[in-house]
Tab-separated table of C-alpha atoms and ligand atoms in Angstrom:
chain	number	residue	atom	x	y	z
A	1	MET	CA	108.446	157.998	137.639
A	2	VAL	CA	107.062	155.772	140.379
A	3	HIS	CA	107.110	152.050	139.768
A	4	HIS	CA	104.909	149.332	141.280
A	5	ASP	CA	104.707	145.605	140.651
A	6	VAL	CA	100.944	145.818	140.039
A	7	ALA	CA	98.781	148.776	139.084
A	8	ILE	CA	95.013	148.381	139.543
A	9	VAL	CA	92.955	150.926	137.633
A	10	GLY	CA	89.658	151.645	139.405
A	11	GLY	CA	88.916	151.966	143.105
A	12	GLY	CA	85.404	150.494	143.076
A	13	CYS	CA	84.497	147.421	145.108
A	14	VAL	CA	86.075	145.099	142.550
A	15	GLY	CA	89.417	146.928	142.216
A	16	LEU	CA	89.707	147.460	145.981
A	17	SER	CA	88.808	143.831	146.760
A	18	THR	CA	91.460	142.697	144.275
A	19	ALA	CA	93.986	144.966	146.014
A	20	LYS	CA	92.981	143.569	149.396
A	21	HIS	CA	93.497	139.971	148.268
A	22	LEU	CA	96.819	140.744	146.570
A	23	ALA	CA	98.019	142.516	149.737
A	24	GLU	CA	96.927	139.599	151.916
A	25	GLY	CA	98.156	136.799	149.708
A	26	THR	CA	101.387	138.068	148.103
A	27	ASP	CA	104.436	140.294	148.712
A	28	LEU	CA	103.708	142.316	145.573
A	29	ASP	CA	103.974	146.117	145.675
A	30	VAL	CA	100.467	147.162	144.614
A	31	CYS	CA	98.872	150.531	143.783
A	32	VAL	CA	95.315	151.532	142.897
A	33	LEU	CA	94.716	154.435	140.506
A	34	GLU	CA	91.323	156.044	141.029
A	35	LYS	CA	90.188	159.032	138.961
A	36	GLU	CA	87.854	160.550	141.555
A	37	TYR	CA	88.983	162.346	144.720
A	38	HIS	CA	86.468	160.347	146.761
A	39	LEU	CA	85.731	156.627	146.642
A	40	ALA	CA	82.284	155.157	145.820
A	41	GLU	CA	81.351	157.829	143.302
A	42	HIS	CA	80.095	155.389	140.653
A	43	GLN	CA	78.522	151.929	140.599
A	44	SER	CA	79.853	150.726	143.959
A	45	GLY	CA	78.321	153.709	145.769
A	46	ARG	CA	75.178	154.170	143.645
A	47	ASN	CA	73.258	150.897	143.849
A	48	SER	CA	70.479	149.236	145.836
A	49	GLY	CA	72.914	147.931	148.460
A	50	VAL	CA	71.357	144.446	148.450
A	51	LEU	CA	73.239	141.251	149.092
A	52	HIS	CA	71.606	138.788	146.675
A	53	PRO	CA	72.078	135.296	148.107
A	54	GLY	CA	72.139	133.356	144.843
A	55	PHE	CA	68.639	131.981	144.183
A	56	ASN	CA	68.354	134.063	140.999
A	57	TYR	CA	71.257	132.441	139.135
A	58	PRO	CA	71.562	129.064	137.425
A	59	PRO	CA	73.458	126.399	139.361
A	60	ASP	CA	77.097	126.027	138.214
A	61	SER	CA	77.150	129.602	136.940
A	62	VAL	CA	79.897	131.933	138.100
A	63	LYS	CA	77.227	134.338	139.383
A	64	ALA	CA	75.633	131.640	141.560
A	65	GLU	CA	78.956	130.689	143.041
A	66	PHE	CA	80.141	134.245	143.710
A	67	ALA	CA	76.748	135.567	144.898
A	68	THR	CA	76.174	132.751	147.393
A	69	ALA	CA	79.707	132.916	148.799
A	70	GLY	CA	79.827	136.697	148.473
A	71	THR	CA	76.676	137.206	150.559
A	72	ARG	CA	78.019	135.150	153.447
A	73	ARG	CA	81.535	136.635	153.282
A	74	MET	CA	80.236	140.195	153.033
A	75	LYS	CA	78.093	139.728	156.182
A	76	GLU	CA	81.142	138.516	158.117
A	77	TYR	CA	83.210	141.403	156.736
A	78	CYS	CA	80.558	143.947	157.735
A	79	ALA	CA	80.276	142.486	161.228
A	80	GLU	CA	84.070	142.544	161.656
A	81	HIS	CA	84.355	146.167	160.465
A	82	ASP	CA	81.186	147.625	161.946
A	83	ILE	CA	79.587	148.359	158.569
A	84	PRO	CA	75.769	148.671	158.650
A	85	CYS	CA	74.287	145.459	157.297
A	86	GLU	CA	70.810	144.140	158.047
A	87	GLU	CA	69.808	140.569	157.274
A	88	CYS	CA	66.168	141.328	156.637
A	89	GLY	CA	65.384	138.848	153.829
A	90	VAL	CA	63.694	139.452	150.516
A	91	LEU	CA	60.203	138.619	149.306
A	92	VAL	CA	59.987	137.847	145.598
A	93	VAL	CA	56.353	138.313	144.677
A	94	ALA	CA	54.414	136.688	141.807
A	95	THR	CA	51.366	138.536	140.499
A	96	THR	CA	50.481	136.214	137.570
A	97	ASP	CA	50.252	132.451	137.008
A	98	ARG	CA	53.297	132.614	134.731
A	99	GLU	CA	55.333	134.321	137.433
A	100	GLU	CA	54.073	131.847	140.055
A	101	ALA	CA	55.306	128.981	137.877
A	102	TYR	CA	58.720	130.671	137.600
A	103	LEU	CA	58.957	130.831	141.403
A	104	ASP	CA	59.311	127.031	141.353
A	105	GLU	CA	62.369	127.441	139.140
A	106	LEU	CA	63.802	129.973	141.522
A	107	ALA	CA	63.154	127.571	144.393
A	108	ALA	CA	64.961	124.766	142.464
A	109	GLN	CA	67.895	127.103	141.878
A	110	ALA	CA	67.956	128.084	145.556
A	111	GLU	CA	67.954	124.402	146.522
A	112	ALA	CA	70.814	123.587	144.113
A	113	ASN	CA	72.830	126.612	145.187
A	114	GLY	CA	72.355	125.847	148.896
A	115	VAL	CA	70.372	129.054	149.533
A	116	GLU	CA	67.658	129.087	152.216
A	117	TYR	CA	64.107	129.785	150.963
A	118	GLU	CA	60.435	129.353	151.694
A	119	LEU	CA	57.573	129.276	149.184
A	120	LEU	CA	54.467	131.190	150.229
A	121	GLY	CA	51.247	130.135	148.471
A	122	SER	CA	48.770	132.885	149.319
A	123	GLN	CA	48.193	136.575	149.710
A	124	ALA	CA	47.666	136.012	153.458
A	125	ALA	CA	51.113	134.375	153.794
A	126	ILE	CA	52.665	137.276	151.873
A	127	ARG	CA	50.974	139.789	154.197
A	128	ASP	CA	52.453	138.019	157.261
A	129	HIS	CA	55.855	139.191	155.932
A	130	GLU	CA	54.904	142.406	154.197
A	131	PRO	CA	51.466	143.778	155.210
A	132	HIS	CA	51.173	146.085	152.181
A	133	ALA	CA	52.475	143.770	149.402
A	134	ALA	CA	50.101	142.218	146.914
A	135	GLY	CA	50.571	138.976	145.014
A	136	GLN	CA	49.306	135.428	144.622
A	137	ALA	CA	52.492	133.657	145.723
A	138	ALA	CA	56.022	134.528	146.774
A	139	LEU	CA	59.459	133.151	147.502
A	140	TYR	CA	60.992	134.349	150.717
A	141	ALA	CA	64.805	134.249	150.975
A	142	PRO	CA	65.874	135.086	154.561
A	143	GLU	CA	69.591	135.421	153.743
A	144	ALA	CA	69.191	138.556	151.589
A	145	ALA	CA	70.558	141.612	153.364
A	146	SER	CA	70.741	145.358	153.009
A	147	VAL	CA	74.226	146.885	153.307
A	148	ASP	CA	75.729	150.354	153.305
A	149	SER	CA	77.737	149.977	150.123
A	150	GLN	CA	79.547	153.311	150.509
A	151	GLN	CA	80.797	152.446	153.992
A	152	TYR	CA	81.904	149.084	152.629
A	153	VAL	CA	83.974	150.724	149.878
A	154	TYR	CA	85.482	153.305	152.279
A	155	THR	CA	86.436	150.467	154.648
A	156	LEU	CA	88.097	148.499	151.889
A	157	GLY	CA	90.018	151.686	150.933
A	158	ARG	CA	91.278	152.161	154.486
A	159	GLU	CA	92.107	148.498	154.901
A	160	ILE	CA	94.269	148.261	151.758
A	161	GLN	CA	96.205	151.378	152.716
A	162	GLN	CA	96.920	149.868	156.124
A	163	ALA	CA	98.135	146.726	154.299
A	164	GLY	CA	100.650	148.807	152.325
A	165	VAL	CA	98.775	149.427	149.071
A	166	GLU	CA	99.319	152.870	147.589
A	167	LEU	CA	95.921	154.445	146.810
A	168	TYR	CA	96.242	157.335	144.335
A	169	LEU	CA	93.047	159.351	144.292
A	170	GLY	CA	92.461	161.982	141.583
A	171	HIS	CA	94.540	159.951	139.129
A	172	GLU	CA	92.518	159.481	135.943
A	173	VAL	CA	94.194	157.061	133.613
A	174	SER	CA	94.175	158.534	130.126
A	175	ALA	CA	96.549	156.207	128.296
A	176	ILE	CA	98.098	152.808	128.845
A	177	HIS	CA	101.215	151.923	126.788
A	178	ARG	CA	103.256	148.792	126.682
A	179	SER	CA	106.778	149.500	127.868
A	180	GLY	CA	109.327	146.706	127.521
A	181	THR	CA	108.324	144.239	130.227
A	182	GLY	CA	105.327	146.099	131.587
A	183	TYR	CA	103.110	149.114	131.331
A	184	ARG	CA	103.541	152.854	131.328
A	185	ILE	CA	100.358	154.432	132.566
A	186	ARG	CA	99.602	158.077	131.928
A	187	THR	CA	97.256	159.742	134.389
A	188	SER	CA	95.805	163.224	134.967
A	189	ASN	CA	98.325	163.490	137.778
A	190	SER	CA	101.689	161.722	137.737
A	191	ASP	CA	102.569	158.766	135.471
A	192	VAL	CA	103.146	155.296	136.838
A	193	GLU	CA	105.028	152.238	135.612
A	194	ALA	CA	103.929	148.729	136.517
A	195	ASP	CA	104.921	145.192	135.556
A	196	TYR	CA	101.344	143.918	135.819
A	197	LEU	CA	97.971	145.504	135.242
A	198	VAL	CA	94.480	144.972	136.599
A	199	ASN	CA	91.831	146.958	134.736
A	200	ALA	CA	88.793	147.358	137.036
A	201	ALA	CA	87.630	150.698	135.633
A	202	GLY	CA	83.899	149.834	135.608
A	203	LEU	CA	82.076	152.077	133.101
A	204	HIS	CA	85.377	152.828	131.338
A	205	ALA	CA	87.023	149.375	131.485
A	206	ASP	CA	86.373	148.638	127.787
A	207	THR	CA	87.931	151.918	126.617
A	208	LEU	CA	91.141	151.204	128.565
A	209	ALA	CA	91.242	147.545	127.428
A	210	HIS	CA	90.869	148.586	123.778
A	211	GLN	CA	93.964	150.808	124.138
A	212	VAL	CA	96.072	147.637	124.567
A	213	GLY	CA	94.141	145.619	121.982
A	214	VAL	CA	92.057	143.616	124.478
A	215	GLY	CA	88.282	142.968	124.374
A	216	GLU	CA	87.722	144.644	121.049
A	217	ASP	CA	84.629	142.515	120.432
A	218	TYR	CA	82.860	144.133	123.380
A	219	GLN	CA	81.678	147.575	124.460
A	220	VAL	CA	80.188	148.871	127.691
A	221	ILE	CA	76.677	150.263	127.209
A	222	PRO	CA	75.630	152.492	130.097
A	223	PHE	CA	72.158	151.828	131.530
A	224	ARG	CA	70.935	154.353	134.111
A	225	GLY	CA	68.866	153.117	137.059
A	226	GLU	CA	66.769	155.846	138.662
A	227	TYR	CA	65.295	155.586	142.137
A	228	TYR	CA	62.458	157.261	143.917
A	229	GLU	CA	62.175	156.982	147.712
A	230	LEU	CA	59.103	156.787	149.924
A	231	VAL	CA	58.401	159.977	151.848
A	232	PRO	CA	59.253	159.467	155.571
A	233	GLU	CA	55.557	159.153	156.624
A	234	LYS	CA	55.055	156.225	154.208
A	235	THR	CA	58.159	154.095	154.800
A	236	ASP	CA	56.054	151.569	156.667
A	237	LEU	CA	54.644	150.465	153.286
A	238	CYS	CA	57.759	148.275	153.043
A	239	GLN	CA	59.340	146.582	156.080
A	240	THR	CA	62.185	144.713	154.316
A	241	MET	CA	62.609	144.135	150.539
A	242	ILE	CA	59.833	143.471	148.034
A	243	TYR	CA	60.891	142.305	144.567
A	244	PRO	CA	58.979	141.322	141.432
A	245	THR	CA	59.481	137.883	139.976
A	246	PRO	CA	62.294	138.395	137.464
A	247	ASP	CA	61.801	137.831	133.755
A	248	PRO	CA	64.564	135.368	132.746
A	249	GLU	CA	64.708	136.989	129.276
A	250	LEU	CA	65.654	140.400	130.654
A	251	PRO	CA	68.992	141.415	132.210
A	252	PHE	CA	67.623	143.810	134.853
A	253	LEU	CA	65.196	143.223	137.702
A	254	GLY	CA	61.983	145.242	137.586
A	255	VAL	CA	61.192	148.146	139.958
A	256	HIS	CA	61.472	146.924	143.554
A	257	TYR	CA	61.356	148.165	147.143
A	258	THR	CA	64.443	148.122	149.348
A	259	ARG	CA	64.681	149.247	152.968
A	260	ARG	CA	68.215	150.646	153.293
A	261	THR	CA	70.257	150.500	156.446
A	262	ASP	CA	69.544	154.214	157.104
A	263	GLY	CA	65.776	153.461	157.225
A	264	LYS	CA	64.973	155.009	153.846
A	265	VAL	CA	62.899	152.895	151.459
A	266	ILE	CA	64.070	153.247	147.883
A	267	VAL	CA	61.874	152.273	144.965
A	268	GLY	CA	63.497	151.384	141.642
A	269	PRO	CA	65.659	151.247	139.731
A	270	ASN	CA	64.405	151.392	136.167
A	271	ALA	CA	66.876	150.638	133.364
A	272	VAL	CA	67.169	153.318	130.694
A	273	LEU	CA	69.882	153.921	128.142
A	274	ALA	CA	72.138	156.680	129.535
A	275	PHE	CA	73.263	159.298	127.043
A	276	GLY	CA	76.772	159.167	128.509
A	277	ARG	CA	78.728	156.863	130.835
A	278	GLU	CA	78.268	159.223	133.746
A	279	ALA	CA	75.006	160.832	132.688
A	280	TYR	CA	73.249	160.568	136.028
A	281	GLU	CA	70.358	162.939	135.219
A	282	ASN	CA	67.898	162.133	132.411
A	283	THR	CA	68.809	165.555	130.929
A	284	ASP	CA	72.574	164.820	130.812
A	285	VAL	CA	74.047	164.123	127.388
A	286	ASP	CA	77.695	163.401	126.467
A	287	PRO	CA	77.534	163.682	122.649
A	288	GLY	CA	80.783	161.772	122.063
A	289	GLU	CA	79.795	158.867	124.282
A	290	LEU	CA	76.228	158.819	122.929
A	291	TYR	CA	77.612	158.600	119.398
A	292	GLU	CA	79.907	155.778	120.518
A	293	THR	CA	76.887	153.828	121.804
A	294	LEU	CA	74.590	154.509	118.841
A	295	SER	CA	77.284	153.673	116.256
A	296	TYR	CA	78.275	150.407	117.961
A	297	GLU	CA	77.121	147.486	115.805
A	298	GLY	CA	76.477	145.364	118.906
A	299	PHE	CA	74.066	148.010	120.268
A	300	ARG	CA	72.266	148.300	116.940
A	301	LYS	CA	71.799	144.530	116.797
A	302	LEU	CA	70.603	144.503	120.404
A	303	ILE	CA	67.842	147.017	119.906
A	304	ALA	CA	66.831	145.462	116.589
A	305	SER	CA	64.984	142.866	118.640
A	306	ARG	CA	61.278	143.643	119.190
A	307	THR	CA	61.408	142.661	122.876
A	308	MET	CA	64.331	144.980	123.567
A	309	LEU	CA	62.708	147.854	121.705
A	310	SER	CA	59.458	147.569	123.645
A	311	VAL	CA	61.358	147.209	126.954
A	312	ALA	CA	63.420	150.303	126.067
A	313	ALA	CA	60.274	152.310	125.331
A	314	ALA	CA	58.613	151.237	128.609
A	315	GLU	CA	61.731	152.138	130.598
A	316	LEU	CA	62.042	155.532	128.943
A	317	ASN	CA	58.408	156.155	129.789
A	318	LYS	CA	59.147	155.387	133.464
A	319	SER	CA	62.095	157.776	133.375
A	320	TYR	CA	60.228	160.771	132.000
A	321	ARG	CA	56.760	160.171	133.386
A	322	LYS	CA	56.387	159.778	137.120
A	323	ARG	CA	52.900	158.391	136.578
A	324	ALA	CA	54.336	155.428	134.654
A	325	PHE	CA	56.908	154.839	137.434
A	326	THR	CA	54.170	154.980	140.084
A	327	LYS	CA	52.124	152.471	138.121
A	328	ALA	CA	55.042	150.043	138.021
A	329	SER	CA	55.520	150.499	141.782
A	330	GLN	CA	51.805	149.833	142.456
A	331	ARG	CA	52.124	146.330	140.997
A	332	LEU	CA	53.813	145.225	144.217
A	333	VAL	CA	52.339	147.698	146.693
A	334	PRO	CA	48.946	148.888	145.382
A	335	GLU	CA	48.515	151.452	148.185
A	336	VAL	CA	51.462	153.575	147.032
A	337	ARG	CA	50.470	156.939	145.477
A	338	GLY	CA	52.405	159.403	143.344
A	339	GLU	CA	52.709	161.840	146.234
A	340	ASP	CA	54.325	159.116	148.379
A	341	LEU	CA	57.315	158.966	145.999
A	342	GLN	CA	60.053	161.583	145.856
A	343	LYS	CA	62.975	161.624	143.425
A	344	SER	CA	66.115	160.064	144.820
A	345	TYR	CA	69.529	159.182	143.361
A	346	ALA	CA	70.564	157.273	140.203
A	347	GLY	CA	73.278	154.827	139.358
A	348	ILE	CA	74.649	153.708	135.975
A	349	ARG	CA	75.275	150.060	135.179
A	350	ALA	CA	78.260	149.176	133.000
A	351	GLN	CA	76.577	146.523	130.861
A	352	LEU	CA	78.866	144.754	128.424
A	353	VAL	CA	77.399	144.045	124.985
A	354	SER	CA	79.142	141.852	122.433
A	355	ALA	CA	79.594	142.821	118.784
A	356	ASP	CA	76.874	140.305	117.857
A	357	GLY	CA	74.352	142.127	119.987
A	358	GLU	CA	74.279	139.906	123.090
A	359	LEU	CA	74.019	141.329	126.609
A	360	VAL	CA	76.801	139.579	128.546
A	361	LYS	CA	75.062	138.192	131.641
A	362	ASP	CA	77.965	136.581	133.540
A	363	PRO	CA	81.038	138.331	134.965
A	364	LEU	CA	83.720	138.482	132.282
A	365	SER	CA	87.432	139.147	132.614
A	366	ILE	CA	89.962	138.766	129.813
A	367	GLU	CA	93.534	137.840	130.665
A	368	THR	CA	96.829	138.359	128.911
A	369	ASP	CA	100.305	137.269	130.062
A	370	ASP	CA	100.585	140.220	132.398
A	371	ALA	CA	97.113	141.637	132.902
A	372	VAL	CA	93.529	140.958	133.923
A	373	HIS	CA	90.849	143.166	132.399
A	374	VAL	CA	87.564	143.012	134.279
A	375	LEU	CA	85.148	143.923	131.551
A	376	ASN	CA	81.799	142.878	133.033
A	377	ALA	CA	81.501	143.166	136.813
A	378	VAL	CA	77.804	142.942	136.290
A	379	SER	CA	75.114	143.028	138.975
A	380	PRO	CA	75.154	141.631	141.638
A	381	GLY	CA	78.742	142.800	141.487
A	382	LEU	CA	78.620	144.343	144.955
A	383	THR	CA	77.481	141.009	146.470
A	384	CYS	CA	80.151	139.130	144.496
A	385	SER	CA	82.965	141.595	145.160
A	386	LEU	CA	84.880	139.651	147.840
A	387	PRO	CA	85.079	136.323	145.953
A	388	TYR	CA	85.440	138.048	142.591
A	389	GLY	CA	88.313	140.265	143.797
A	390	GLU	CA	89.969	137.188	145.272
A	391	HIS	CA	89.581	135.375	141.954
A	392	VAL	CA	91.121	138.262	139.992
A	393	ALA	CA	93.975	138.510	142.547
A	394	ASP	CA	94.655	134.741	142.223
A	395	ARG	CA	94.656	134.924	138.410
A	396	LEU	CA	97.082	137.886	138.469
A	397	ALA	CA	99.372	136.292	141.116
A	398	ALA	CA	99.594	133.161	138.955
A	399	LYS	CA	101.230	135.240	136.180
A	400	VAL	CA	104.066	136.585	138.376
B	1	FAD	C1	71.546	151.135	139.846
B	1	FAD	C2	72.400	149.938	140.290
B	1	FAD	C3	71.903	149.092	141.250
B	1	FAD	C4	72.681	147.976	141.664
B	1	FAD	N1	72.245	147.226	142.709
B	1	FAD	C5	73.048	146.240	143.178
B	1	FAD	C6	72.651	145.514	144.332
B	1	FAD	O1	71.652	145.780	144.968
B	1	FAD	N2	73.459	144.485	144.724
B	1	FAD	C7	74.577	144.147	144.069
B	1	FAD	O2	75.251	143.210	144.458
B	1	FAD	N3	74.990	144.848	142.983
B	1	FAD	C8	74.265	145.914	142.536
B	1	FAD	N4	74.667	146.625	141.490
B	1	FAD	C9	75.908	146.254	140.776
B	1	FAD	C10	77.141	146.746	141.489
B	1	FAD	O3	76.978	148.063	142.000
B	1	FAD	C11	78.337	146.735	140.508
B	1	FAD	O4	78.359	145.439	139.906
B	1	FAD	C12	79.660	146.959	141.204
B	1	FAD	O5	79.601	148.114	141.999
B	1	FAD	C13	80.768	147.115	140.168
B	1	FAD	O6	81.948	147.514	140.829
B	1	FAD	P1	83.210	148.002	140.012
B	1	FAD	O7	84.314	148.157	141.013
B	1	FAD	O8	83.428	147.125	138.866
B	1	FAD	O9	82.786	149.386	139.358
B	1	FAD	P2	82.749	150.913	139.907
B	1	FAD	O10	82.182	150.985	141.269
B	1	FAD	O11	82.132	151.697	138.849
B	1	FAD	O12	84.300	151.247	140.019
B	1	FAD	C14	85.122	151.581	138.945
B	1	FAD	C15	85.999	152.694	139.377
B	1	FAD	O13	86.935	152.978	138.336
B	1	FAD	C16	87.170	154.371	138.304
B	1	FAD	N5	87.650	154.708	136.982
B	1	FAD	C17	86.961	154.613	135.820
B	1	FAD	N6	87.757	155.001	134.796
B	1	FAD	C18	88.959	155.362	135.311
B	1	FAD	C19	90.171	155.862	134.785
B	1	FAD	N7	90.305	156.098	133.465
B	1	FAD	N8	91.205	156.097	135.616
B	1	FAD	C20	91.106	155.824	136.950
B	1	FAD	N9	89.929	155.354	137.538
B	1	FAD	C21	88.900	155.130	136.713
B	1	FAD	C22	85.798	154.972	138.636
B	1	FAD	O14	85.912	156.305	139.101
B	1	FAD	C23	85.271	154.009	139.656
B	1	FAD	O15	85.528	154.411	140.993
B	1	FAD	C24	73.935	147.754	141.065
B	1	FAD	C25	74.432	148.647	140.104
B	1	FAD	C26	73.673	149.735	139.721
B	1	FAD	C27	74.263	150.738	138.774
């Protein structure tokens, strides 16, 4: 059986960034076990591809620190490795007085986090940036960028292999056992032994952690985010990125417009309970995983709240009725019509929920003497991936 000092389970942006930082900062013999035969098949390759520069997160929070640093580091990384990345800026639009008041809070957060911003106080000022957007005020953050997340992940994969990391594709970890001083890891291919473990398995990270008695108070609840895209003749309706003012009570941003680096304009995502951890279509059901979600006490407590129930109903409506999705899209760009929107891809967020029914909003990793389990690499996890992977690598290296 092959042996490595460190086994990282999961070849998403977090696992690969951890491998990169371990390879750069230590002499440890590291491997990555990835279940798919291609990288970027799940969250890291199915997202909006936006670098969020940190105005959305409270000062002193881990998210603010990682998002602000992550945006700047990712831009440098993309430039160095020729990965498409466009610093086009984002316009966060307020359509009500309440939202306009919240823009001041976002501006204060941007100030405290050292993020550039400009407040725009009129429809005319908004239209100077985005001729088709409607709103009474907006915050413009020029540092936001659009990145090709799949190219980023492929590049990380190539880079770690060049640095000596063994990348095992098509190795699905089915069981992790303690073995004397380390771990014996059973996969769908060959088994592996390792002294130290990093669990960065995204949508399945909780299941693996539970096998070794870690994180039993938490479970991943999968929330699908579905996108439409503007038909090619209508992509001029959005030049850069148009976002709604976020609701601080809710974990997901509302439907927004993002111009990707390939010129497509994606609209979405919504946030609907997925009936399986990889249920990418709204007709996909994994009965075992659905039962796991519905029988989890944390989930039942979460949806017992009136707000969550009404949000869930509205999101389901947007998933099954295009008219409802179009209506949500028209809030920011009134000119958009149903025929301008065509179905695009979907991604599934691994949202950690605690047994007492709380959505965990900050990144969460749980450590033992010889492992780091990344249980909540929550959005904007792509933006945060370089500093977060470095953090996980440092924590692991400190145990050796
Ligand atoms: C719809 C959507 C939109 C988003 N938009 C943005 C955005 O615009 N900006 C931003 O910064 N963030 C965004 N995010 C969040 C971001 O994509 C994630 O936070 C980030 O990709 C998480 O990376 P990860 O490596 O933890 O997970 P993943 O990319 O899911 O990687 C986990 C890997 O583990 C593998 N794996 C799982 N189980 C096993 C097993 N048993 N054995 C071996 N391998 C296993 C999987 O195949 C997968 O490759 C978005 C997410 C979604 C879903």
